[in-house]
């Protein structure tokens, strides 16, 4: 009794360890793909750009400081005559006569040109927004776009997980198909050996030997095709992980533990509550609502302030007389824009309505996809169970026919038919097993149950 209990416990531990190792292996490949997949890297770049756009929107609240300078020189053009001599010289002459001095020098008439010569204006301007509702709404939209892009990254990660698992199962399927064809080739070679021996003993027919050789070549051709499928499956799997095409893949473990979870997935299905697609659409609706609020605030005045610290002069002089400062406010109040603002509000309303309708449509589509995936899994699992019974029958039939042929009670054609049925049933079990695993990966994707964080 103790021995049986210990054996049962040991078997459970081995199954549990095998299941854990299998899951850890696939999880390891998924983690590697999250780091190296090229498309995912592009998605992350888009997320980084959205985060930088948010930082840009936040920085618009801060003052802007800029240095600017201009230099110009000119000659000709209009002049302003200033008859200083004609106005003041008679007075200065009288004063000199009265004082009997030459303290009051005579002046010449002047002409001042409109255009400055060798003139510069250099200043540091600081501008700051005081009232601008657009800045707040743009910041809010940028925050929502960051969240939207995060959902896009998560959506692709889930698609990538399904692609990796499906590609991995296809690779395992191809490997086991090669083993099955190798086993079939051994059976075909054994049949050829038996027929050659019977022919040598005078009990066989040359036609049976020729047919056996034909069967050997046929199985060889199928084996070559299966080996090519292994190469193609390995290349695609490594492509998803952005690795070298011929890099080795660890595929040596039993998936029976995963198959045992199929019945639980068929019985219980959490549909679309956690789908990132729905969260992304909700975020898109929020963005449209924010844009609508911003467009409705078109009549709110915009007020900004500025401070200039600079210097201007002719001849590149810089002193107390050239330096200056200027402080000002700028107020913009929209009065008439040709009804364009009302048109933008109506467009925003339509965009919002379209986003809400799209969210409702996608929710129905995701619900349908989840139920369809569950039905596909159910059908695949039932087909797999049926193929197991077919393989069991084909295996028994093949053994009986082989014994009967050696005993002389069955024909050679019957042995070929039995062997082909056995190989086909074995391949069918293998194919249907991985169809179930791929269907489970589809259910996992459609219900968003895989942890990607």
Coordinates of N, CA, C and O in Angstrom, one line a residue, residues 1 6 9 20 41 47-48 53 69 75 80 97 102 119 125 144 189 201 227 292 303 332 342 374 402 425 438 447 450:
X1 N 0.8 -1.2 0.0 CA 0.0 0.0 0.0 C 0.9 1.3 0.0 O 0.6 2.2 -0.7
X6 N 3.4 5.9 -2.6 CA 4.7 6.6 -3.0 C 4.8 6.7 -4.5 O 5.2 7.8 -5.0
X9 N 2.4 9.4 -5.7 CA 3.0 10.7 -5.3 C 4.1 11.1 -6.2 O 4.2 12.2 -6.7
X20 N 5.4 22.5 -15.2 CA 6.0 23.7 -14.8 C 7.2 24.1 -15.8 O 7.3 25.2 -16.2
X41 N 9.3 46.6 -30.8 CA 10.2 47.7 -30.6 C 9.7 49.0 -31.2 O 9.8 50.1 -30.7
X47 N 5.2 54.6 -28.3 CA 4.9 55.0 -26.9 C 5.8 56.0 -26.4 O 5.4 57.0 -25.7
X48 N 7.1 55.9 -26.6 CA 8.1 56.9 -26.2 C 7.8 58.3 -26.8 O 7.9 59.3 -26.1
X53 N 5.6 63.8 -26.3 CA 4.5 64.8 -26.6 C 3.8 65.3 -25.4 O 3.5 66.5 -25.3
X69 N 18.1 89.5 -32.2 CA 18.8 90.7 -32.6 C 18.7 91.0 -34.1 O 18.5 90.1 -34.9
X75 N 20.9 104.2 -46.6 CA 21.2 105.5 -47.0 C 20.2 106.0 -48.0 O 19.6 105.2 -48.7
X80 N 14.1 114.6 -43.0 CA 13.4 115.6 -42.3 C 14.3 116.8 -42.1 O 15.3 116.8 -41.4
X97 N 26.2 139.8 -29.0 CA 26.4 141.3 -29.0 C 26.2 141.9 -27.7 O 26.9 142.8 -27.2
X102 N 31.7 135.4 -27.6 CA 31.3 134.4 -28.6 C 30.8 133.1 -28.0 O 31.1 132.0 -28.5
X119 N 22.5 100.4 -37.6 CA 21.6 100.3 -36.4 C 21.4 98.9 -35.9 O 21.3 98.0 -36.7
X125 N 13.6 88.3 -24.9 CA 12.2 88.4 -24.7 C 11.7 87.2 -23.9 O 12.0 86.0 -24.2
X144 N -4.1 61.2 -22.4 CA -4.9 60.2 -22.9 C -4.3 59.4 -24.1 O -4.4 58.2 -24.2
X189 N 10.9 -0.5 -44.6 CA 12.1 -1.3 -44.8 C 12.0 -2.7 -44.3 O 12.5 -3.6 -44.9
X201 N 13.4 -17.4 -50.4 CA 13.0 -18.8 -50.0 C 12.0 -19.4 -50.9 O 11.5 -20.5 -50.6
X227 N 10.9 17.1 -43.1 CA 12.1 17.7 -42.6 C 12.1 19.2 -43.1 O 12.6 20.1 -42.4
X292 N -13.9 67.9 -28.0 CA -15.1 68.7 -28.1 C -15.2 69.8 -27.0 O -15.6 70.9 -27.4
X303 N -4.8 85.4 -22.9 CA -4.0 86.5 -22.4 C -2.6 86.0 -22.2 O -2.4 85.0 -21.6
X332 N -6.1 88.4 -26.8 CA -6.8 88.0 -28.1 C -8.2 87.6 -27.7 O -8.4 86.7 -26.9
X342 N -18.0 76.9 -35.0 CA -19.2 76.1 -34.9 C -19.1 74.8 -35.8 O -19.5 73.7 -35.4
X374 N -13.9 29.5 -28.4 CA -14.3 28.4 -27.5 C -14.9 27.3 -28.2 O -14.6 26.1 -28.0
X402 N 0.0 -7.7 -39.8 CA 1.4 -8.1 -39.9 C 1.6 -9.5 -39.5 O 2.3 -10.3 -40.2
X425 N -3.1 7.5 -39.1 CA -3.7 7.7 -37.8 C -2.8 8.3 -36.8 O -3.1 9.2 -36.0
X438 N -3.1 24.9 -30.3 CA -3.3 26.2 -31.0 C -4.6 26.9 -30.7 O -4.7 28.1 -30.5
X447 N -9.6 35.9 -24.8 CA -10.1 36.3 -23.4 C -9.1 37.1 -22.6 O -9.4 37.5 -21.5
X450 N -3.7 35.8 -20.6 CA -2.2 35.6 -20.4 C -1.7 36.9 -19.7 O -2.0 38.0 -20.1

